[in-house]
mmCIF file of C-alpha atoms in Angstrom:
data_model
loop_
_atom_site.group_PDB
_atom_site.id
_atom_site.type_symbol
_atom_site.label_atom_id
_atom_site.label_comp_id
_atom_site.label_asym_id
_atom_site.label_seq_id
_atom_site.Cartn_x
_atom_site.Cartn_y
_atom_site.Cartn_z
ATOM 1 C CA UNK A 28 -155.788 56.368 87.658
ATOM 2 C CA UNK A 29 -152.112 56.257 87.495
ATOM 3 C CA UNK A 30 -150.298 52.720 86.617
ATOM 4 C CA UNK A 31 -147.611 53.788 89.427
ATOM 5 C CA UNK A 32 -150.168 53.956 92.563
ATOM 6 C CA UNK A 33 -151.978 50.246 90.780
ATOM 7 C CA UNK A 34 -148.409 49.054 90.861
ATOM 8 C CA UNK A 35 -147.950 50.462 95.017
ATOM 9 C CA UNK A 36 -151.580 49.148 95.942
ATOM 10 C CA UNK A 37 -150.455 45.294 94.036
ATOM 11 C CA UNK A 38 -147.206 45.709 95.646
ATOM 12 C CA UNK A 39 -148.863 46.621 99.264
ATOM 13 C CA UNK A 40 -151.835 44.118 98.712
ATOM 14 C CA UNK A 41 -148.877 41.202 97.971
ATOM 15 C CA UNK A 42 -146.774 41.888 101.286
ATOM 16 C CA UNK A 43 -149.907 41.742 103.662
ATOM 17 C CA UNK A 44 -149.135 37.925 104.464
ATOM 18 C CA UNK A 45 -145.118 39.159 105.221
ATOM 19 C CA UNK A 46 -146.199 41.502 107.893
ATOM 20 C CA UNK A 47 -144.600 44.504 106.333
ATOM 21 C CA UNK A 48 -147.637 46.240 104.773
ATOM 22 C CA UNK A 49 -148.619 47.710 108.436
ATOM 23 C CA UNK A 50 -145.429 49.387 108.604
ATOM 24 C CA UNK A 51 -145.423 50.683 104.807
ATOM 25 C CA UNK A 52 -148.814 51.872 105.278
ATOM 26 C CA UNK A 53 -148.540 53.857 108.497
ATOM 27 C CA UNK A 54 -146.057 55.864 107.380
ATOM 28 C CA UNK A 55 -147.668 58.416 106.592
ATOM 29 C CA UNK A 56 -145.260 60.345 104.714
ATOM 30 C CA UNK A 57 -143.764 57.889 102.424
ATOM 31 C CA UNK A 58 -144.488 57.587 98.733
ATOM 32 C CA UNK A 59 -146.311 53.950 98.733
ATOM 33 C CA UNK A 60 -148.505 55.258 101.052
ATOM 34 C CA UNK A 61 -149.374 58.279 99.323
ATOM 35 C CA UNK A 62 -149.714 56.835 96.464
ATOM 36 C CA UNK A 63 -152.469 54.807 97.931
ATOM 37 C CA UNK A 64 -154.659 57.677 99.526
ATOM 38 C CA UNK A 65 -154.213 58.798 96.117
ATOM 39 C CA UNK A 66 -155.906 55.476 94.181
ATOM 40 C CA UNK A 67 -158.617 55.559 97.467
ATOM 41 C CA UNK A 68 -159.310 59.185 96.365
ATOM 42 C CA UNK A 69 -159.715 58.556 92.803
ATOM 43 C CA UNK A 70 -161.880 55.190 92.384
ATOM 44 C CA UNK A 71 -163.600 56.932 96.054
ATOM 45 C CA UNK A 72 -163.613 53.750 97.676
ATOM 46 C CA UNK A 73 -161.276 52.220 100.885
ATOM 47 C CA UNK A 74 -158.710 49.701 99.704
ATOM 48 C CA UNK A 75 -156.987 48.729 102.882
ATOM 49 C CA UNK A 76 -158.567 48.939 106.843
ATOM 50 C CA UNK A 77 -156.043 49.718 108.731
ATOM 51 C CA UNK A 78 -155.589 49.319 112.650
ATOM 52 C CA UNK A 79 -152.727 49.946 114.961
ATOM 53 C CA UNK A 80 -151.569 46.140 114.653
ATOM 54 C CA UNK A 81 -152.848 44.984 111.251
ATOM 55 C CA UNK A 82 -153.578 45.951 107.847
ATOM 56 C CA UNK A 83 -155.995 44.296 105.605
ATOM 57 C CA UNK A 84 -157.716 44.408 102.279
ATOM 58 C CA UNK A 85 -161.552 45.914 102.034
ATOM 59 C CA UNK A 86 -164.132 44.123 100.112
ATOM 60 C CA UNK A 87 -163.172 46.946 97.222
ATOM 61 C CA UNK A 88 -159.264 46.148 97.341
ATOM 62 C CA UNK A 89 -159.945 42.614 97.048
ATOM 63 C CA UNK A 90 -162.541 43.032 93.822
ATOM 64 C CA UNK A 91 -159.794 45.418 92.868
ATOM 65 C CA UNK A 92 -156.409 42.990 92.776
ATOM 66 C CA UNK A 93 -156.804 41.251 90.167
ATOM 67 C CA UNK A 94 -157.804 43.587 87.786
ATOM 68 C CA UNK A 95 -154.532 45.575 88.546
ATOM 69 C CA UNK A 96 -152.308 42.530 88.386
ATOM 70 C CA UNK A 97 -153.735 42.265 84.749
ATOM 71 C CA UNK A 98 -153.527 45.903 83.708
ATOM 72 C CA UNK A 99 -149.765 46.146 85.111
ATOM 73 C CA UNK A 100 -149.021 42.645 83.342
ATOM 74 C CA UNK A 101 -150.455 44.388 79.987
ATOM 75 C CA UNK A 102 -148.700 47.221 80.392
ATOM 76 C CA UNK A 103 -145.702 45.825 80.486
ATOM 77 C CA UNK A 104 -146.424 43.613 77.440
ATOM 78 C CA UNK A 105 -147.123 46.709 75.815
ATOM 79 C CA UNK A 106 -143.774 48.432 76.948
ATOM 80 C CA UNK A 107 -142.045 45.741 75.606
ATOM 81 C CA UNK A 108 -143.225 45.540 72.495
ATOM 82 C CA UNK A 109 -142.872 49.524 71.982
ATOM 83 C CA UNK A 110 -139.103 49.290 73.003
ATOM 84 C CA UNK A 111 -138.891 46.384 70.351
ATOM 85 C CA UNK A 112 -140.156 47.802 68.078
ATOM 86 C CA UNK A 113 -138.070 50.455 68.365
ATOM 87 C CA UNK A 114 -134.630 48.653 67.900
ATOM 88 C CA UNK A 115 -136.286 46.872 65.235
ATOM 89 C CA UNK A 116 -137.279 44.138 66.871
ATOM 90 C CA UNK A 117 -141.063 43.889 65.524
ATOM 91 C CA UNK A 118 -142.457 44.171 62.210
ATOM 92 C CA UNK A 119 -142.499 43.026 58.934
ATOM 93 C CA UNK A 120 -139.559 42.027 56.416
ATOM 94 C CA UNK A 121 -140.189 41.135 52.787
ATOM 95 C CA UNK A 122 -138.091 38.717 50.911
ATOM 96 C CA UNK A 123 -137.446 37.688 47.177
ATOM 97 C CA UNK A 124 -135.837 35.135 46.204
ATOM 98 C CA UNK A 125 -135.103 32.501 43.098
ATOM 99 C CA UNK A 126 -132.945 29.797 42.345
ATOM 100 C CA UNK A 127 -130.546 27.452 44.168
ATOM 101 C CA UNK A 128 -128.327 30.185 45.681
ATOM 102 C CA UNK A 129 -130.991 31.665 47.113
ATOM 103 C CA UNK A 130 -132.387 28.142 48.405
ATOM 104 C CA UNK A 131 -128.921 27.914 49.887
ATOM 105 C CA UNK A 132 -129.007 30.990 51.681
ATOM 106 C CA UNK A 133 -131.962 31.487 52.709
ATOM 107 C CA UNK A 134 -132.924 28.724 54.951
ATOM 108 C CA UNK A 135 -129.853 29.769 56.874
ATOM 109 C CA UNK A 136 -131.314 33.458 57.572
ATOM 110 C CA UNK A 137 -134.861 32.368 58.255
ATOM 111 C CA UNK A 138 -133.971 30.407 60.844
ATOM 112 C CA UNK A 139 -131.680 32.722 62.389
ATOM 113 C CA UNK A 140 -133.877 35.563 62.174
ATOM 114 C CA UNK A 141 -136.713 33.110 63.689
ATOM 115 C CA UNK A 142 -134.611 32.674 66.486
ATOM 116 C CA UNK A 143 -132.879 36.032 66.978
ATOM 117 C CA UNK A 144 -135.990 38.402 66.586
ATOM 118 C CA UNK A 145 -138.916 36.356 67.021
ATOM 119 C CA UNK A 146 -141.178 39.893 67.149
ATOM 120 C CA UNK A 147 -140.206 40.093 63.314
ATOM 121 C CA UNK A 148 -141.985 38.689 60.121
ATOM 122 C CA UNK A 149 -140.115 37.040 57.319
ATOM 123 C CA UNK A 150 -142.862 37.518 54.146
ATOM 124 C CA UNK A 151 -140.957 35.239 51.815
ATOM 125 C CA UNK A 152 -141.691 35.919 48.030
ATOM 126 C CA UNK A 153 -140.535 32.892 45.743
ATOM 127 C CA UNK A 154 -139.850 32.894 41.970
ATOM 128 C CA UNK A 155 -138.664 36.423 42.200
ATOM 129 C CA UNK A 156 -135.830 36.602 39.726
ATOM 130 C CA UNK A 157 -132.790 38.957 40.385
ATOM 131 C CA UNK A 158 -134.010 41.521 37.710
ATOM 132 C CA UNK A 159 -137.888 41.503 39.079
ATOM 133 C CA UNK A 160 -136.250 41.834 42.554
ATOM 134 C CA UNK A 161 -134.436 44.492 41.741
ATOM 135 C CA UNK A 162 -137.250 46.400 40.719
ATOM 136 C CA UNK A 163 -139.841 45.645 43.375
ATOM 137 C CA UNK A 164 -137.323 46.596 45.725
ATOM 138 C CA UNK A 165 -136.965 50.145 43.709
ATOM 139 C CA UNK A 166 -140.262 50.554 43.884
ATOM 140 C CA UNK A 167 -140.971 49.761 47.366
ATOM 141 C CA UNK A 168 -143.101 46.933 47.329
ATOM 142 C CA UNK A 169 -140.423 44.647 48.178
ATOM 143 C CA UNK A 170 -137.588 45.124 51.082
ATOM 144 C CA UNK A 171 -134.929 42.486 50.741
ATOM 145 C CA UNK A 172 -133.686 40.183 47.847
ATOM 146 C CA UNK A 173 -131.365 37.919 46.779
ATOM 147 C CA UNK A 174 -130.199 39.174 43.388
ATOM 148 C CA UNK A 175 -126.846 38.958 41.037
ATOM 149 C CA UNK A 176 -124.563 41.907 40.927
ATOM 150 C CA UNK A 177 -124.084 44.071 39.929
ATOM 151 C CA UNK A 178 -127.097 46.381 40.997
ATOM 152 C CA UNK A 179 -128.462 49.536 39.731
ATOM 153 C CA UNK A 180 -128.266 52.815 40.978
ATOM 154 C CA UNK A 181 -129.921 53.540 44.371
ATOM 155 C CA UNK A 182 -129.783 49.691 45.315
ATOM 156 C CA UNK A 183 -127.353 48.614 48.693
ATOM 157 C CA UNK A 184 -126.082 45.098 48.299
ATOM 158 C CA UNK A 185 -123.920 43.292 50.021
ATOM 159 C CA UNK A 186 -122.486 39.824 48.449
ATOM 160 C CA UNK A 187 -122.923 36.237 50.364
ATOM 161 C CA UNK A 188 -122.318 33.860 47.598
ATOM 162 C CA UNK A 189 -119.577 33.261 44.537
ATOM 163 C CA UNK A 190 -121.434 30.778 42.256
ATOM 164 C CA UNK A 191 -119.686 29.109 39.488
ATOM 165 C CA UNK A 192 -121.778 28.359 36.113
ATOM 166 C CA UNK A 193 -121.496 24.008 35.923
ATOM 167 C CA UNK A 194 -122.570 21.810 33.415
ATOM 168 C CA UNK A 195 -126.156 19.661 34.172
ATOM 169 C CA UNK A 196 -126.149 16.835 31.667
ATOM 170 C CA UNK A 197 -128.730 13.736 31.277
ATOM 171 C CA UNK A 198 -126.967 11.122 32.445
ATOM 172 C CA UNK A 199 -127.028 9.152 28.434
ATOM 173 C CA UNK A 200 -125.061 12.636 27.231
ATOM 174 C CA UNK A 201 -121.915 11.158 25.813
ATOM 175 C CA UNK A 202 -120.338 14.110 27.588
ATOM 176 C CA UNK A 203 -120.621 12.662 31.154
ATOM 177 C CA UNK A 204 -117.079 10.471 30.808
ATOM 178 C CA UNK A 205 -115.517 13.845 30.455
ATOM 179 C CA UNK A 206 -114.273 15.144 33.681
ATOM 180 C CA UNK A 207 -114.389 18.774 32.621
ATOM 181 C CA UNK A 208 -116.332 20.513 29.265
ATOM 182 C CA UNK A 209 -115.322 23.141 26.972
ATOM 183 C CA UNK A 210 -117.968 25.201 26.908
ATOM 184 C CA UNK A 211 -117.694 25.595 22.691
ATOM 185 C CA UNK A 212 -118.143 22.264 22.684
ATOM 186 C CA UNK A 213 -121.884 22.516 23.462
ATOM 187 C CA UNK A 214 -122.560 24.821 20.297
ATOM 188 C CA UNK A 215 -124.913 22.236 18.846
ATOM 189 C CA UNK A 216 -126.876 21.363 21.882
ATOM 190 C CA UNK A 217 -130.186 21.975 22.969
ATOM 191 C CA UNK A 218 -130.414 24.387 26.432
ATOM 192 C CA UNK A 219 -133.410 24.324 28.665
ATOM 193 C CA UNK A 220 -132.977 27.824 31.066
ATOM 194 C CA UNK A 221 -135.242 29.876 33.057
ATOM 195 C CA UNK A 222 -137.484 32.199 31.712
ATOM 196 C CA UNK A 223 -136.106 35.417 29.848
ATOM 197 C CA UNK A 224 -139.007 37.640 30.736
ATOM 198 C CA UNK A 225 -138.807 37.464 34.800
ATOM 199 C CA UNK A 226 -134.895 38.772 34.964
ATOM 200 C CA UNK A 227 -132.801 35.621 35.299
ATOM 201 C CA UNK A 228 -129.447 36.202 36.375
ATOM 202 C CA UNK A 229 -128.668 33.312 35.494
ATOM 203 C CA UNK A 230 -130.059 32.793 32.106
ATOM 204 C CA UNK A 231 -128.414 36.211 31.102
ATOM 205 C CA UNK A 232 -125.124 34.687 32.820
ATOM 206 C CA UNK A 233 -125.366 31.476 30.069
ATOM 207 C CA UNK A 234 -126.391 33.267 27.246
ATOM 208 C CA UNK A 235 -122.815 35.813 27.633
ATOM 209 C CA UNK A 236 -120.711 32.858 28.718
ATOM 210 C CA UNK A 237 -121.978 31.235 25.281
ATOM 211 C CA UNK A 238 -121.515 34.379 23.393
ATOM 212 C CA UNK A 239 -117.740 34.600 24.992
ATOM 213 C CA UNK A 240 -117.377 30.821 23.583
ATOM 214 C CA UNK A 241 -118.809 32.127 20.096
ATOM 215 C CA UNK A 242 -121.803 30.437 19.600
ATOM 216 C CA UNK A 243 -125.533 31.327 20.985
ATOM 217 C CA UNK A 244 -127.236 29.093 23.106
ATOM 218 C CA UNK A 245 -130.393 27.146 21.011
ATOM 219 C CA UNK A 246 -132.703 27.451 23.838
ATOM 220 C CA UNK A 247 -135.688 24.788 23.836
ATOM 221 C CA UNK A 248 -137.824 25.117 26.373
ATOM 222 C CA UNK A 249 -137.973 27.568 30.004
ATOM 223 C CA UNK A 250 -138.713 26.278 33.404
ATOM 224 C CA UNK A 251 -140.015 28.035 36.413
ATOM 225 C CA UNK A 252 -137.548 26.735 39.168
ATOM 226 C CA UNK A 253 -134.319 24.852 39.126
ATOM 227 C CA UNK A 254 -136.075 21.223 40.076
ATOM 228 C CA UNK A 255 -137.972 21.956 36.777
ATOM 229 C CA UNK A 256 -135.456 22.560 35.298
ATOM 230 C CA UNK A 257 -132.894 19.755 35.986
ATOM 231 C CA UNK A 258 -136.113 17.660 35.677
ATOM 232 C CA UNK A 259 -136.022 18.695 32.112
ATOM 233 C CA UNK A 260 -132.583 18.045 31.751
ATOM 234 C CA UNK A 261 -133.004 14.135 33.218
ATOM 235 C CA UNK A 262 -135.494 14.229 30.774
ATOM 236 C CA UNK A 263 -133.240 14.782 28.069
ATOM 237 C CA UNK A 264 -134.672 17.327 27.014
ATOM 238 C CA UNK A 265 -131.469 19.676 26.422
ATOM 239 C CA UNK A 266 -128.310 20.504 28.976
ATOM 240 C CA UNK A 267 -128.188 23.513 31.051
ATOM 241 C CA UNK A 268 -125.865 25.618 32.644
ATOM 242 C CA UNK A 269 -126.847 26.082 36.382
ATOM 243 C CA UNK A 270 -124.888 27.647 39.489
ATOM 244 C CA UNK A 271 -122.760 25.025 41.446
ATOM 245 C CA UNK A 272 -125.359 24.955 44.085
ATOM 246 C CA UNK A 273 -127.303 23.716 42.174
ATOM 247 C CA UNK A 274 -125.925 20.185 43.030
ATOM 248 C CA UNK A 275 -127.371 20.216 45.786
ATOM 249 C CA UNK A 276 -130.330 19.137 44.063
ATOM 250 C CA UNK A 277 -130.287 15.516 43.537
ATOM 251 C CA UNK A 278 -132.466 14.095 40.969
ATOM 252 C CA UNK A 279 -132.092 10.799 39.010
ATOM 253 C CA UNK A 280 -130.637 10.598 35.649
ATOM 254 C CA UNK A 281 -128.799 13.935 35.714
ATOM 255 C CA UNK A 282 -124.521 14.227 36.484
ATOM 256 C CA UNK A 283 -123.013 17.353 36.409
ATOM 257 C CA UNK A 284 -119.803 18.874 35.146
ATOM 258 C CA UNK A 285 -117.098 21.769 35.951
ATOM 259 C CA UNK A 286 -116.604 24.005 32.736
ATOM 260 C CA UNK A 287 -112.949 23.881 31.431
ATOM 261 C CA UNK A 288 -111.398 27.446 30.992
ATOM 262 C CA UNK A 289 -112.172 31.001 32.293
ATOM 263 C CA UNK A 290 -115.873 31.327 32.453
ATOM 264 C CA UNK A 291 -117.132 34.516 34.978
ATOM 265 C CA UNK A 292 -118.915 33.281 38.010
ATOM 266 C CA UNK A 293 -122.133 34.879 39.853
ATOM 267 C CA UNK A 294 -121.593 37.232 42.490
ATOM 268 C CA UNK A 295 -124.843 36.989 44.535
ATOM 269 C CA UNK A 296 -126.001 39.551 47.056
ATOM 270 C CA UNK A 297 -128.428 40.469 49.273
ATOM 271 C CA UNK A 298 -130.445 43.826 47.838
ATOM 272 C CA UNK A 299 -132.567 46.499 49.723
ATOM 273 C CA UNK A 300 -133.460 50.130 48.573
ATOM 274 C CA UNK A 301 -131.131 53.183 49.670
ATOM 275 C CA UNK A 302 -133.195 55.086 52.202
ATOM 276 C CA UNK A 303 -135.239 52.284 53.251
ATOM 277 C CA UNK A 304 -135.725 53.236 57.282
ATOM 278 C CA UNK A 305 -137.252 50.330 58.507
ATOM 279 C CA UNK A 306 -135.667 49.369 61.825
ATOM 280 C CA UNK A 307 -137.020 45.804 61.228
ATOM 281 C CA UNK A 308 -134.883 45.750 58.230
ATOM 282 C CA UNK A 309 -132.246 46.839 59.560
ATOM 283 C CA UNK A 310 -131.906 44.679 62.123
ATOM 284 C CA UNK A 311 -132.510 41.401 59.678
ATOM 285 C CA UNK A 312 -129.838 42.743 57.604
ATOM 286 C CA UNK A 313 -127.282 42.690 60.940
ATOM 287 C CA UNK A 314 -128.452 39.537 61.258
ATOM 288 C CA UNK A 315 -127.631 38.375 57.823
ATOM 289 C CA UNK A 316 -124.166 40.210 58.300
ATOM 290 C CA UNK A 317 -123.704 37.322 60.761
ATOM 291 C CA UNK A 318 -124.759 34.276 59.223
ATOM 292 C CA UNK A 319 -124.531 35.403 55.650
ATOM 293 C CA UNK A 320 -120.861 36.684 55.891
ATOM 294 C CA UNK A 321 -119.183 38.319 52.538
ATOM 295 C CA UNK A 322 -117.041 35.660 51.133
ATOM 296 C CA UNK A 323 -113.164 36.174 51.171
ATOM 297 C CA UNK A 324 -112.285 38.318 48.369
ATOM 298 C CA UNK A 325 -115.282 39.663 47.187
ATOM 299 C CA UNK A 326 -116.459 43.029 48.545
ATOM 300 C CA UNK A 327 -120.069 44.214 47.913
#
């Protein structure tokens, strides 16, 4: 049984209360009615009793009609979401992602993507530092994340965010009247950071902007997240050098500062293996061109 002569007998069995089904019918010759001798001849049955002035359905092609209309209605579900699929429009997209740059971000793409290609699946994977990232994605077990450039060797990036390293002080910290701080003025503190062994960025961003100001950072205690971690901080627990967007975490008892002088800022990008095929990828990555444009200045 063909899908084209279901879709002629539907079509036929739909126009019998317009009055044109006699005419399409008694031709003889035409395709819609050969495609219908064709369905009688393989399901054996009569479909349509037809007479000089009228056409009408059999017991058969009414038992038959709605079956078809559901089988045509499925098919075309299913040719849909083959085409999809095949511009990328379907599947699966994993995503890593750590820190407030990447809480920044990333709202912005998921709800684009949500929108945009709602046949595709954002697996969002949090806590997953720029270093970890860099290696699931190596490895394959992770598609797309938000790491810190640069990247290693076999990695594509492309950078959506320029984050500057800022001062997060309890707000008792003598240093709060100061509009901006010299870093080497913070050679005696206690630092609360994020944890050395998952691949922080950001941590390995501190401890070489301390290093460049001559001292090393005394480093207290880790935290998981950057809420923990400015928790920590309005707990007076130590200061901490966080990215700027970081601010955008407001929590009592914590103020934040610029750092005086020339301190290197984060370039942060969006990572996925070279030779990575997936047409869902793909397509969240044009996307992300879109939404998560390069900022002025700083090529990938």
């Amino acid at each position: 049984m063909e899908l084209r002569h279901l879709s002629g007998f539907v079509a036929v069995a739909e126009e019998l209360h317009f009055g044109r089904a006699a005419e399409r019918l008694h031709m003889a010759q035409s395709p819609l009615s050969q495609q219908i001798r064709l369905l009688e001849r393989d399901l054996g049955v009569t479909l349509f009793d037809r007479t000089t002035r009228s056409v009408r359905l059999t017991s058969a092609g009414q038992a038959l009609l709605e079956p078809a209309r559901h089988l045509l209605a499925e098919a075309a579900v299913i040719r849909r979401t083959v085409r999809a699929a095949g511009a990328g429009e379907v599947g699966r997209v994993s995503v890593g992602f750590a820190g407030a740059s990447s809480y920044a971000a990333l709202p912005v793409l998921a709800r684009a993507v949500t929108s945009e290609l709602p046949g595709i699946e954002l697996v969002l994977e949090g806590q997953t530092y720029s270093g970890e990232a860099l290696g699931r994605i190596t490895d394959g077990t992770l598609d797309l994340g938000f790491v810190a450039l640069p990247a290693r060797r076999g990695i594509h990036t492309r950078a959506v965010r320029v984050e500057h390293l800022f001062l997060a002080l309890p707000d008792t910290h003598p240093l709060v009247e100061r509009e901006r701080v010299e870093l080497a003025e913070l050679a005696q503190e206690r630092f609360v950071t994020f944890p050395a062994a998952r691949g922080s960025a950001v941590r390995d961003a501190v401890v070489q902007a301390c290093h460049e100001a001559g001292f090393a950072p005394r480093i207290t205690q880790e935290a998981p997240d950057s809420y923990s971690l400015l928790a920590l901080v309005g707990a007076g627990v130590g200061v901490a050098l966080v990215v700027e967007s970081a601010r955008d975490i407001r929590l009592e008892h914590v103020q934040f500062r610029p750092l005086a002088g020339q301190v290197s800022p984060l370039r942060i990008a969006l990572a996925w293996r070279a030779g990575n095929d997936s047409a869902a990828l793909r397509s969240v990555l044009r996307v992300a061109e879109r939404v998560l444009p390069t900022p002025a200045g700083h090529p990938s």
